[in-house]
Short mmCIF file of C-alpha atoms and ligand atoms in Angstrom, two decimals:
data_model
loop_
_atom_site.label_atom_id
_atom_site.label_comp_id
_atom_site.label_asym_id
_atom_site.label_seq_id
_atom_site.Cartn_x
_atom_site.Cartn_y
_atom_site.Cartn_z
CA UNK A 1 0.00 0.00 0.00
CA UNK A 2 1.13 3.54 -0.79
CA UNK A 3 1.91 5.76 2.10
CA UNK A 4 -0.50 8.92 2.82
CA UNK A 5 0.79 12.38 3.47
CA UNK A 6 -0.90 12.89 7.11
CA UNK A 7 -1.55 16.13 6.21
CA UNK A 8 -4.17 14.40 3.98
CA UNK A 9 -5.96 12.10 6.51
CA UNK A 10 -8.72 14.59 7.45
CA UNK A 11 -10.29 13.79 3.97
CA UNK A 12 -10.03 10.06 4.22
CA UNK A 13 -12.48 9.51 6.96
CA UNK A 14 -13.59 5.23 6.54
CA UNK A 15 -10.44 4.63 4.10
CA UNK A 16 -8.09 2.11 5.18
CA UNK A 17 -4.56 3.75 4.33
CA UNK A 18 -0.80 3.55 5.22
CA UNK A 19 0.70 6.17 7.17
CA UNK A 20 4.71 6.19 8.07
CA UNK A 21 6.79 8.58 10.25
CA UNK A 22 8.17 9.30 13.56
CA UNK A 23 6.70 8.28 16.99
CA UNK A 24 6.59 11.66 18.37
CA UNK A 25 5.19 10.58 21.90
CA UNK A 26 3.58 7.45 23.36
CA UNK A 27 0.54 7.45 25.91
CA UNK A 28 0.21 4.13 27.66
CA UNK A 29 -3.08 4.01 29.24
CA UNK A 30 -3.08 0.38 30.07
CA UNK A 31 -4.85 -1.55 27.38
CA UNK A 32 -4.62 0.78 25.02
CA UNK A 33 -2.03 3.22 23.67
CA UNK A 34 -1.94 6.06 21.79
CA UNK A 35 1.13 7.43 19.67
CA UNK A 36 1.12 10.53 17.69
CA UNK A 37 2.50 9.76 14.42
CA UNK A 38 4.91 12.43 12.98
CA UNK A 39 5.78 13.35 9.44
CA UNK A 40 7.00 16.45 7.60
CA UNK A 41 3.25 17.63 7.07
CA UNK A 42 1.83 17.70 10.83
CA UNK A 43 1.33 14.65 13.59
CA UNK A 44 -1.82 12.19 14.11
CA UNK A 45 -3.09 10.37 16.66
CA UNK A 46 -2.73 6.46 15.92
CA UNK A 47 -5.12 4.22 18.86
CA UNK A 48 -3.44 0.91 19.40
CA UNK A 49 -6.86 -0.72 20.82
CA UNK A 50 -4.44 -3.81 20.71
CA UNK A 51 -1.56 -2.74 23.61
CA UNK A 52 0.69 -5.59 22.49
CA UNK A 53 1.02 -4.32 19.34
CA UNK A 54 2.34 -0.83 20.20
CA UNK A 55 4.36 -1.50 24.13
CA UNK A 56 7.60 -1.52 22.13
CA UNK A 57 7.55 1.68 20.74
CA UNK A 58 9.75 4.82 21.81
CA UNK A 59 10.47 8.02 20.85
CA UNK A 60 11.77 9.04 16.89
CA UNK A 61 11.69 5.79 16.12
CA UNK A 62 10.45 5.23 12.15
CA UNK A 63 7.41 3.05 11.62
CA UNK A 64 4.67 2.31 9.50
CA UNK A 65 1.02 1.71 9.98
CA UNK A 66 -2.00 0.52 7.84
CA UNK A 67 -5.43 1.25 9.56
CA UNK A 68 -8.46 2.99 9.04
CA UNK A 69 -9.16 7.00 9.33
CA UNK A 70 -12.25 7.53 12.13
CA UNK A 71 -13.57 10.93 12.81
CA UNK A 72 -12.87 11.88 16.37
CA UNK A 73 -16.17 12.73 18.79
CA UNK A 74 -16.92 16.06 19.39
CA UNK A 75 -15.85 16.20 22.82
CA UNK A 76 -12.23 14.36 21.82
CA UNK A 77 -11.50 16.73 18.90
CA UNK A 78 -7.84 18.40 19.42
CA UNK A 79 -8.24 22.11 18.30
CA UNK A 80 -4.61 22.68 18.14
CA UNK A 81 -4.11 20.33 15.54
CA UNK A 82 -4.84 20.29 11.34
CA UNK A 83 -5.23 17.14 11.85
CA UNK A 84 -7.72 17.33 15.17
CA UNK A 85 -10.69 15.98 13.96
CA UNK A 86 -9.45 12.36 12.84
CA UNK A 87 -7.48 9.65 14.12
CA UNK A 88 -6.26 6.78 13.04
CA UNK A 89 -7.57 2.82 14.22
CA UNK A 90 -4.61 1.22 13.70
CA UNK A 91 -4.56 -2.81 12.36
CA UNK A 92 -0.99 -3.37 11.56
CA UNK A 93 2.43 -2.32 12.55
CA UNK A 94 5.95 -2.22 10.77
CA UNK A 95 8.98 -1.11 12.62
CA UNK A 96 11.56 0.28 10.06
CA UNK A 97 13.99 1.39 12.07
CA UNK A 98 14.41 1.77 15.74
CA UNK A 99 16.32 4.94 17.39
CA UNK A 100 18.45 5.65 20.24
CA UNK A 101 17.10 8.19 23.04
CA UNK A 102 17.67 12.04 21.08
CA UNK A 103 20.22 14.01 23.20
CA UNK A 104 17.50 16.28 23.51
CA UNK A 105 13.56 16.66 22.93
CA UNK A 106 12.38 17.64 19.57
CA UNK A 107 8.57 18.33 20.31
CA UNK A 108 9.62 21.63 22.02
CA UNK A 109 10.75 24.70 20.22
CA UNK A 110 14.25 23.95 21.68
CA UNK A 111 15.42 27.59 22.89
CA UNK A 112 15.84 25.92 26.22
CA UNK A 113 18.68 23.59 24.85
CA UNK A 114 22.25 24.19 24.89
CA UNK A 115 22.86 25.39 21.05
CA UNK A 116 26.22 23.42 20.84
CA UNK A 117 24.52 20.20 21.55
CA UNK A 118 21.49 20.96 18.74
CA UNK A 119 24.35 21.95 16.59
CA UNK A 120 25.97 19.12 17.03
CA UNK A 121 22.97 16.97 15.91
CA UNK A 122 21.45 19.49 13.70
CA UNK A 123 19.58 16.55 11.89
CA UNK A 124 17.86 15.76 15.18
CA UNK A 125 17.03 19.34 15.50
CA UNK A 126 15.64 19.51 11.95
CA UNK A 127 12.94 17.62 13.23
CA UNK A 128 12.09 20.32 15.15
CA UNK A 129 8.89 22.14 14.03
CA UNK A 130 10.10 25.25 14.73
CA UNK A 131 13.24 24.86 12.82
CA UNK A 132 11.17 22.98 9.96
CA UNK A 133 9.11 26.13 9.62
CA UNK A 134 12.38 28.88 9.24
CA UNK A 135 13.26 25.97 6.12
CA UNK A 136 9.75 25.84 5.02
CA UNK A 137 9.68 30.03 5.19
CA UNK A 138 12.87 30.38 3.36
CA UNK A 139 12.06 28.35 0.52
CA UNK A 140 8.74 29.89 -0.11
CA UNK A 141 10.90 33.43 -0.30
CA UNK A 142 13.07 32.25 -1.98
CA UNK A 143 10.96 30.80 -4.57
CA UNK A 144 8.93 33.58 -4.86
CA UNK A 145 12.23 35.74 -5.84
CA UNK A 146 13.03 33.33 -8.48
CA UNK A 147 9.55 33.33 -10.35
CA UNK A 148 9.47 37.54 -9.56
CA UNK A 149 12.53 38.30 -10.95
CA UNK A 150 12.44 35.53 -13.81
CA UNK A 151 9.07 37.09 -14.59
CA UNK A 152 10.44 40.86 -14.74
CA UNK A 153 13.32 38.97 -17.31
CA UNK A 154 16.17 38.49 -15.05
CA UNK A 155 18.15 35.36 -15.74
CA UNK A 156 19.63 33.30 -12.98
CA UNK A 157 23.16 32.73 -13.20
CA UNK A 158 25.95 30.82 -11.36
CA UNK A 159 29.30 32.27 -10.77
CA UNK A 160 32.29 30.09 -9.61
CA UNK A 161 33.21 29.72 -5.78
CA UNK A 162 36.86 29.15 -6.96
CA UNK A 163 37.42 32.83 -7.68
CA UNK A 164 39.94 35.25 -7.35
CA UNK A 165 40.53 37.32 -4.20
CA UNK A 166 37.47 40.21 -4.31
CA UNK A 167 38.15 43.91 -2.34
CA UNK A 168 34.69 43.29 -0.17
CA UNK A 169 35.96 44.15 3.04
CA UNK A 170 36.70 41.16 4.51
CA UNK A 171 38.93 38.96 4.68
CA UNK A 172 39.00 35.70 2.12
CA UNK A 173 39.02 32.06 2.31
CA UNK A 174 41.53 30.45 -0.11
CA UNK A 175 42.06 27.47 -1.58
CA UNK A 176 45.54 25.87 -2.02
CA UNK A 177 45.63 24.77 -6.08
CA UNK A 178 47.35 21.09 -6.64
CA UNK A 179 47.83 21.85 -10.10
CA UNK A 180 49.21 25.16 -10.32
CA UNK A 181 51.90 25.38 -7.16
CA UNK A 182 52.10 28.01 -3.94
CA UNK A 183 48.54 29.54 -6.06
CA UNK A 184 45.49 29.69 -4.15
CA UNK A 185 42.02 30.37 -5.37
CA UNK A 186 40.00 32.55 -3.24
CA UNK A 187 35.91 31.63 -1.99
CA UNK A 188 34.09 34.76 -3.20
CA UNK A 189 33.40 37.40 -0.60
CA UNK A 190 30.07 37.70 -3.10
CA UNK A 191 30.16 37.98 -7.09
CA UNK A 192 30.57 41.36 -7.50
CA UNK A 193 33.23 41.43 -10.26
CA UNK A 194 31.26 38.42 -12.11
CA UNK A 195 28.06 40.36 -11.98
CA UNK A 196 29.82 43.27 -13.60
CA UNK A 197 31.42 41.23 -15.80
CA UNK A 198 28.14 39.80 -17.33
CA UNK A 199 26.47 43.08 -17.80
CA UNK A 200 29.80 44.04 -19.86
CA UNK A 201 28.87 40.76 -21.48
CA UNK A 202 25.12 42.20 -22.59
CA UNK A 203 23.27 40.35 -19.80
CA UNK A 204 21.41 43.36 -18.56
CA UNK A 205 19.57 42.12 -15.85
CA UNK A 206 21.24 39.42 -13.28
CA UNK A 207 20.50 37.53 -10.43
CA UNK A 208 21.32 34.70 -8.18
CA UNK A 209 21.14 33.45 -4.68
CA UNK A 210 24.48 33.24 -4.18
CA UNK A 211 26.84 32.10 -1.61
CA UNK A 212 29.23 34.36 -0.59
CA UNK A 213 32.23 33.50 2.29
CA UNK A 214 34.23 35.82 4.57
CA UNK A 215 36.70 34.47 7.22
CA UNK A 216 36.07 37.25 9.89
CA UNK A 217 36.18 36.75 13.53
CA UNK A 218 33.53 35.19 15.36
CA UNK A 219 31.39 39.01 15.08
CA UNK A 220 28.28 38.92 16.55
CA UNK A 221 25.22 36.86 14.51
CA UNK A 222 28.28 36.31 11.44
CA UNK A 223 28.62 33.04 9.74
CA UNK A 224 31.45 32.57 7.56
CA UNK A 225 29.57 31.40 4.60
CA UNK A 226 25.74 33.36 3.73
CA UNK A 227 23.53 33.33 1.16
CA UNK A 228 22.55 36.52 -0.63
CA UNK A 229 20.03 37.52 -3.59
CA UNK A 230 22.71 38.80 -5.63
CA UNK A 231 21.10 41.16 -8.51
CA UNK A 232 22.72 43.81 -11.23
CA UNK A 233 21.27 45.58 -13.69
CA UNK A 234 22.49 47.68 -17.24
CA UNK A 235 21.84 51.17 -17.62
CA UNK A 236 19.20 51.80 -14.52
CA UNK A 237 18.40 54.63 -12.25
CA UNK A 238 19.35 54.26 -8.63
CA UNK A 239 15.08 54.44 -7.96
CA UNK A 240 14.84 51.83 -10.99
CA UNK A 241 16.73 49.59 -8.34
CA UNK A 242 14.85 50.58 -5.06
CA UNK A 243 11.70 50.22 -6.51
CA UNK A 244 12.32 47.13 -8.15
CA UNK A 245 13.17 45.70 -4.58
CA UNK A 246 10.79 47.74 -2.93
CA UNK A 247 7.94 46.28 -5.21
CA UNK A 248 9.63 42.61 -4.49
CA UNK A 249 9.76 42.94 -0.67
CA UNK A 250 5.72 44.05 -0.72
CA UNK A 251 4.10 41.52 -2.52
CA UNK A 252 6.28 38.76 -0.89
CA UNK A 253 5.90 40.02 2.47
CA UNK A 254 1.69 40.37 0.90
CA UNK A 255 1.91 36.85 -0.39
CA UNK A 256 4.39 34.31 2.24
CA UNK A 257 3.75 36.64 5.25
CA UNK A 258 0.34 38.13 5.15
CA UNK A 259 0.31 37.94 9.06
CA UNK A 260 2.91 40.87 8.68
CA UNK A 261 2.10 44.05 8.03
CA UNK A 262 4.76 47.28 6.83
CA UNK A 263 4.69 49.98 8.51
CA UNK A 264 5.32 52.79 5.42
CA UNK A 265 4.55 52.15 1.80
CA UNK A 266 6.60 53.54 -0.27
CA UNK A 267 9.88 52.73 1.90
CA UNK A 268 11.25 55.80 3.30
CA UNK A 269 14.54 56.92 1.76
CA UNK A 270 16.43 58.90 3.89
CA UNK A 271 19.81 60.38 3.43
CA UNK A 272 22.56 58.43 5.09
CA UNK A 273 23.00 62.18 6.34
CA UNK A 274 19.66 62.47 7.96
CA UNK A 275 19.11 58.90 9.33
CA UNK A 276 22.57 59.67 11.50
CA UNK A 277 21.37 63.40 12.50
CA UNK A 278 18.01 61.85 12.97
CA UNK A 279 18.79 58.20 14.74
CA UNK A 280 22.06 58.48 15.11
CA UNK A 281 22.57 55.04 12.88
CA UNK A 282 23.12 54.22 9.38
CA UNK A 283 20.69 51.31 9.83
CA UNK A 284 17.88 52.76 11.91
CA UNK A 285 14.56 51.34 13.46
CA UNK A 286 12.08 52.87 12.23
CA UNK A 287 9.11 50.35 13.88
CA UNK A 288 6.54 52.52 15.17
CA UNK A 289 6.39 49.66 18.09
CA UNK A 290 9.10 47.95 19.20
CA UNK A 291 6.65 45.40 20.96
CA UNK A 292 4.64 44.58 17.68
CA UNK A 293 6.29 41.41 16.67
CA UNK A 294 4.38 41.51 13.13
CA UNK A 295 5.56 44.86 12.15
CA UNK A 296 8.13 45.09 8.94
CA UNK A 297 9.34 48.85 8.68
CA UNK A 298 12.00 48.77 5.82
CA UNK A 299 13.34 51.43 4.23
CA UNK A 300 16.55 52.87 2.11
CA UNK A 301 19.70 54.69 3.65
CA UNK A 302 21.30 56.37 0.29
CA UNK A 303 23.68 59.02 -0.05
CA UNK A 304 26.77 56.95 1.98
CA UNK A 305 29.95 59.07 1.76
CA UNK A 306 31.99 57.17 -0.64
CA UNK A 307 35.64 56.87 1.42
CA UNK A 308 36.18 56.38 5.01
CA UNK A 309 39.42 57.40 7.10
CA UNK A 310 41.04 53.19 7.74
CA UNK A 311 42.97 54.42 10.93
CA UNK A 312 45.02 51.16 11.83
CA UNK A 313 46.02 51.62 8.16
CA UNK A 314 46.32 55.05 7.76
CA UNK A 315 44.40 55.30 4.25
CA UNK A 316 41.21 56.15 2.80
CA UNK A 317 38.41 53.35 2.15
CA UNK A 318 35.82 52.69 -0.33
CA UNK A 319 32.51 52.50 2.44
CA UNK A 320 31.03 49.60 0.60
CA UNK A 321 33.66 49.08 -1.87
CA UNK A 322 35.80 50.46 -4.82
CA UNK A 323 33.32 49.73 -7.67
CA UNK A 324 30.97 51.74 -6.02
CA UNK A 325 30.51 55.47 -8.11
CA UNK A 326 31.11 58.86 -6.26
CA UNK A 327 28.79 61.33 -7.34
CA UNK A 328 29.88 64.07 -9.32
CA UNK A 329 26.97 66.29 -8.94
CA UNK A 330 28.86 69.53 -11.29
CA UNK A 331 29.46 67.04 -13.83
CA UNK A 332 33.13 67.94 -13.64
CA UNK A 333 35.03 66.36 -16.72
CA UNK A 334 37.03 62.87 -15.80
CA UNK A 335 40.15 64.90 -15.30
CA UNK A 336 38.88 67.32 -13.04
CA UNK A 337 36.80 64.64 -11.48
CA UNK A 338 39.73 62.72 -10.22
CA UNK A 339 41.63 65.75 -9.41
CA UNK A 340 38.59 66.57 -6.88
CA UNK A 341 37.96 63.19 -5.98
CA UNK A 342 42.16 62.98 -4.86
CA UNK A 343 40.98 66.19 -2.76
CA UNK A 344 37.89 65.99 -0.95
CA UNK A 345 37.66 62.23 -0.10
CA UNK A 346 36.03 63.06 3.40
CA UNK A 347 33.13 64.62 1.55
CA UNK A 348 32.31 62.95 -1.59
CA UNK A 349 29.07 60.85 -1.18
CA UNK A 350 28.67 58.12 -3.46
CA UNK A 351 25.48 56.52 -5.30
CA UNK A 352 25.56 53.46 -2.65
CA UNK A 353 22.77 52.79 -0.60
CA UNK A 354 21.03 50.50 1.97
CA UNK A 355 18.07 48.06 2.36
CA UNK A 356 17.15 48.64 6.06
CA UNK A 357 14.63 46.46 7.72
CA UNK A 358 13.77 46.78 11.97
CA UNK A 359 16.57 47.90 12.69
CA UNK A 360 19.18 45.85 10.66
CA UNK A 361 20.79 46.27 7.38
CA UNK A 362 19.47 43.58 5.36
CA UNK A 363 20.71 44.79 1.89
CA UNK A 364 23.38 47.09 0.00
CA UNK A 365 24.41 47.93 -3.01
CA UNK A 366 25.20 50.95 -5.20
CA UNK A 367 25.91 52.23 -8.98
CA UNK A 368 29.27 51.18 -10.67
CA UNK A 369 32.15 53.09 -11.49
CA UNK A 370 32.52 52.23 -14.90
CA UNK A 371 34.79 54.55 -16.51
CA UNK A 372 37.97 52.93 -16.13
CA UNK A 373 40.39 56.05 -16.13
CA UNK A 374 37.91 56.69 -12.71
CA UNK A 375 38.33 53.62 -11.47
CA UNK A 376 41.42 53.24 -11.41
CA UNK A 377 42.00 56.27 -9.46
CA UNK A 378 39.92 55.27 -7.02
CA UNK A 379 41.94 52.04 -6.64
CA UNK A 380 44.91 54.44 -6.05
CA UNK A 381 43.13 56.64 -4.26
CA UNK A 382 43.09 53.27 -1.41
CA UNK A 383 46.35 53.28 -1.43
CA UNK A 384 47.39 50.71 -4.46
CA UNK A 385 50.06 51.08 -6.73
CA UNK A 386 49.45 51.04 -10.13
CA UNK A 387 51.01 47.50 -10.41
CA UNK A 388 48.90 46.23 -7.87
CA UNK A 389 46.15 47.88 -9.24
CA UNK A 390 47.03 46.05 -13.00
CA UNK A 391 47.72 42.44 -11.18
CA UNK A 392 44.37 42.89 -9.09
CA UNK A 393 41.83 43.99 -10.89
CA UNK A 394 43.45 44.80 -14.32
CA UNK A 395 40.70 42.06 -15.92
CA UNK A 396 37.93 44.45 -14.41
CA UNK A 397 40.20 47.29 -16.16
CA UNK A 398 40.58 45.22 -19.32
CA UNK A 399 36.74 45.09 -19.26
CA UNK A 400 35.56 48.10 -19.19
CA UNK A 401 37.81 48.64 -21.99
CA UNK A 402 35.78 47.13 -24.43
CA UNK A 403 32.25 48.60 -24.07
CA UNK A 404 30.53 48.91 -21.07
CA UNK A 405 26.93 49.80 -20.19
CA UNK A 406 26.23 52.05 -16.79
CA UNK A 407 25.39 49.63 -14.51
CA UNK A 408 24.49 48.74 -10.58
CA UNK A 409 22.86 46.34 -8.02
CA UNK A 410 22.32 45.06 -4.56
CA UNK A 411 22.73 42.19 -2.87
CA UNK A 412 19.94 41.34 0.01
CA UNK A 413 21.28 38.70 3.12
CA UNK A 414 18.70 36.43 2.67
CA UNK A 415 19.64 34.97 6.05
CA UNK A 416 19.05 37.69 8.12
CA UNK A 417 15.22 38.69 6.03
CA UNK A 418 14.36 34.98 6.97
CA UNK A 419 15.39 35.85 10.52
CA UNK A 420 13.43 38.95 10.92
CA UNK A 421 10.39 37.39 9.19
CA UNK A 422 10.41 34.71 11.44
CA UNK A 423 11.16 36.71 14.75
CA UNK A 424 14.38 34.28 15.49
CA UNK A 425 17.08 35.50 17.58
CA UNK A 426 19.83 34.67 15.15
CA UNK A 427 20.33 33.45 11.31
CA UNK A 428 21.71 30.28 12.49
CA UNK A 429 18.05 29.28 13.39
CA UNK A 430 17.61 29.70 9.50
CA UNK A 431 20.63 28.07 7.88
CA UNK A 432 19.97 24.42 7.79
CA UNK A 433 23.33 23.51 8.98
CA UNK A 434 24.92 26.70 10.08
CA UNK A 435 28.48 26.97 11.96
CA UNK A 436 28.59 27.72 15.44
CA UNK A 437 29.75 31.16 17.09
CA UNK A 438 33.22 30.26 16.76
CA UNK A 439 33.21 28.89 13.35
CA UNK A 440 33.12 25.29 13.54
CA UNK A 441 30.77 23.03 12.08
CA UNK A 442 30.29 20.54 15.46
CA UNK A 443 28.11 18.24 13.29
CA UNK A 444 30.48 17.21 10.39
CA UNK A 445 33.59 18.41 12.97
CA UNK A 446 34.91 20.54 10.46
CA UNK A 447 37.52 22.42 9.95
CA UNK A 448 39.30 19.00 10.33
CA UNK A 449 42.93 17.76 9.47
CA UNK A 450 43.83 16.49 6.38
CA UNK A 451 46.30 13.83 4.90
CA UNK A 452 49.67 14.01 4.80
CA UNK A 453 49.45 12.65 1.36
CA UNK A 454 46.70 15.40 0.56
CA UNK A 455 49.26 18.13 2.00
CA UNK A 456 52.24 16.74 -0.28
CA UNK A 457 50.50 16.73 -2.72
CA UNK A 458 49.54 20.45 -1.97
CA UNK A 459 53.31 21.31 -1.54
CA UNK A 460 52.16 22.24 1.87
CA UNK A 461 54.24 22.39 5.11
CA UNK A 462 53.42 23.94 8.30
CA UNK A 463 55.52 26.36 10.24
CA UNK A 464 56.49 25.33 13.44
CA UNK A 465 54.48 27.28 15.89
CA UNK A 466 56.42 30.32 17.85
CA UNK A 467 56.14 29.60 21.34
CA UNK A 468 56.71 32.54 23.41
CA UNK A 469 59.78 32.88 25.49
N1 LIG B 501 28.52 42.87 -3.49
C1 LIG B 501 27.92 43.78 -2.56
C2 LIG B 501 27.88 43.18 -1.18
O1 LIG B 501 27.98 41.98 -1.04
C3 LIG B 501 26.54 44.17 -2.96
C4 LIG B 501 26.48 44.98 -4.20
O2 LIG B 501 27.18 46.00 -4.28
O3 LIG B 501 25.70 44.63 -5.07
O4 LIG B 501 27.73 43.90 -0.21
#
């Protein structure tokens, strides 16, 4: 017999059918016993009328069982449940596979448990509703981005993870190359330069929900690797891109969340200028309750200044980063431009902005620099040589060489929207196998050693370690 969904039960009242899952909890009462029955679409109630049957049972472990669907009576109907009204006679048992005792429950929502431990067995904790839901929630956005922005003519495109070092900020993961010794590919901090790249190549309008990876210090709610809707576009506006996300964000937040409700329509834009005279943040809250867990207030922070003073390093910044266009509000010719640029980079604002969202930045992004003469002084303007500049980005240079259209885009943590949509404490609740605080992955045990044969064949030695005196 096929297995039913339980989900479905509540329309096969007299049918005999199959059901298989979990044992989510057992109820002895004696001559009878009652398990609820769990699979990935909700929990029934199975009566054992026949003890014998059932006394084995435990906890998680799989089984399947063939019986017939009754309706409940009135007074025995569980409101809190789809599946309330119905349970399930049950005639025959299979066990398919027994389980150990879980390290911890899995019928609770599972704040109360160490997180190591449900990191640890993050397949246990899967099981969790709660968890189930943030997986259910972020593929419903995320499939609702696809189909908006394929609909609007975007195409979805995959750039490599075995990149090139990218100037995002951060710092990169590498990647020792076998084949091409003391090389290294770098993981991409996101895929800026390959977004830019394809509009040069005539795409026009990109997306992708891209991984991106950046080996910072354990900062806060920061995973090393995230996910981001990665999106570019040829010859737009700055408000061609904010309303294009604005318009997104509404009639997902209309159509996955309609529980939610946003607090301004359209999304205030305010300068990055005002929001710090006015909140004294470049990512304010602009909730008109704090306590209302269903309100969404997102808005747009534009206007960034385009450099910032690096102190440790003693030399000027890009704020998001060197693609990013300065705004040249007198239209001063390229010359001139760079003359003033060299000049006044504590007061040039660039055409970079912000997706804000409760009180979090969930999104950035900006108009390119894509005169390369520009550029290029703006590399130098960081502090590269012009030989550095050639051996780092010289393909970006190269580029833009040969025909480029205006172009710009955001990128939108997909993580953290999933977060704040689901009022979770942290993205890790979201990421279906995230790394713990300090960067490990406790489940696979990762990072791990590797072979001596796999580092020989790298060419790799270790230093000794210094030990201080
Ligand atoms: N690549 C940028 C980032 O990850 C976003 C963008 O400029 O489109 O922040």
């Amino acid at each position: 017999m096929e297995r039913t969904n339980i989900n479905e039960t509540i329309n096969k009242i007299g049918e005999k059918i199959k059901v298989a899952g979990w044992v989510h909890n057992r109820r002895d009462h004696g001559k009878i016993i009652f398990i609820d029955l769990r699979d990935r679409s909700g929990v029934l109630q199975v009566v054992f009328a026949d003890a014998e049957i059932a006394k084995e049972l435990r906890n998680e472990w799989v089984i399947a069982i063939e019986g017939t669907i009754n309706a409940r009576p009135e007074k025995m109907v569980n409101k809190n449940i789809p599946t309330g009204t119905v349970e399930m006679q049950a005639k025959k048992l299979e066990i398919i596979n027994k389980a150990e005792t879980p390290p911890f429950a899995v019928d609770t929502n599972g704040y109360e448990i160490n997180e190591e431990l449900r990191l640890k067995y993050r397949y246990l904790d899967v099981r969790r509703e709660r968890v189930k839901n943030n997986l259910i929630l972020r593929h419903n956005v995320i499939q609702f981005i696809r189909n908006f922005l394929s609909d609007k003519e975007f195409l979805e495109i995959e750039t490599p993870i075995l990149t090139k070092s990218t100037p995002e900020g951060a710092r990169d993961y590498v990647v020792p190359s076998r084949l091409w010794h003391k090389t290294f590919y770098a993981l991409p901090q996101s895929p800026q330069q390959y977004k830019q790249l394809l509009m040069v190549g005539g795409i026009e309008k990109y997306f992708q929900i891209a991984r991106c990876f950046r080996d910072e210090n354990a900062r806060g709610d920061r995973q090393p690797e995230f996910t981001q809707l990665d999106v570019e576009m040829s010859f737009p506006t700055q408000n061609e891109i904010l309303d294009l996300m604005e318009k997104m964000t509404i009639e997902m937040v209309a159509k996955i969340c309609p529980e939610k409700h946003i607090s301004q329509i359209p999304f205030p834009r305010l300068t990055h200028k005002e929001a710090m005279e006015k909140y004294n943040s470049d990512k304010p809250d602009l909730r008109k309750d704090k306590n209302n867990k269903n309100e969404l207030a997102f808005g747009f922070v534009i206007d960034f200044p385009a450099f910032e003073w690096k102190e440790t390093e003693k030399r000027w910044d890009a704020t998001h980063h060197p693609f990013t266009k300065a705004q040249n509000p007198d239209n001063l010719p390229e010359k001139e431009f760079i003359k003033h640029l060299n000049k006044n980079q504590a007061t040039i604002l660039a055409h970079q902005y912000d997706f804000v969202c409760n009180g979090y930045e969930i999104g950035g992004g900006s108009i390119r620099e894509h005169n390369p003469k520009i550029l290029q002084a703006i590399f130098e303007l960081m502090g590269n040589k012009t030989e550095d500049v050639i051996e780092k980005f010289g393909h970006m240079l190269e580029a833009f060489s040969y025909g480029v259209p205006p172009h710009g885009g955001i990128a939108i943590g997909i993580d953290r929207l999933i977060m704040i949509l689901n009022n979770e404490p942290s993205i890790r609740e979201v990421i279906a196998f995230p790394k713990a605080g300090d960067g490990r992955d406790l489940m696979m045990n990762s990072p791990s050693k590797i072979d001596k044969e796999q580092l020989k064949e790298l060419g790799i030695k270790f230093a000794e370690k210094k030990t201080k005196k």
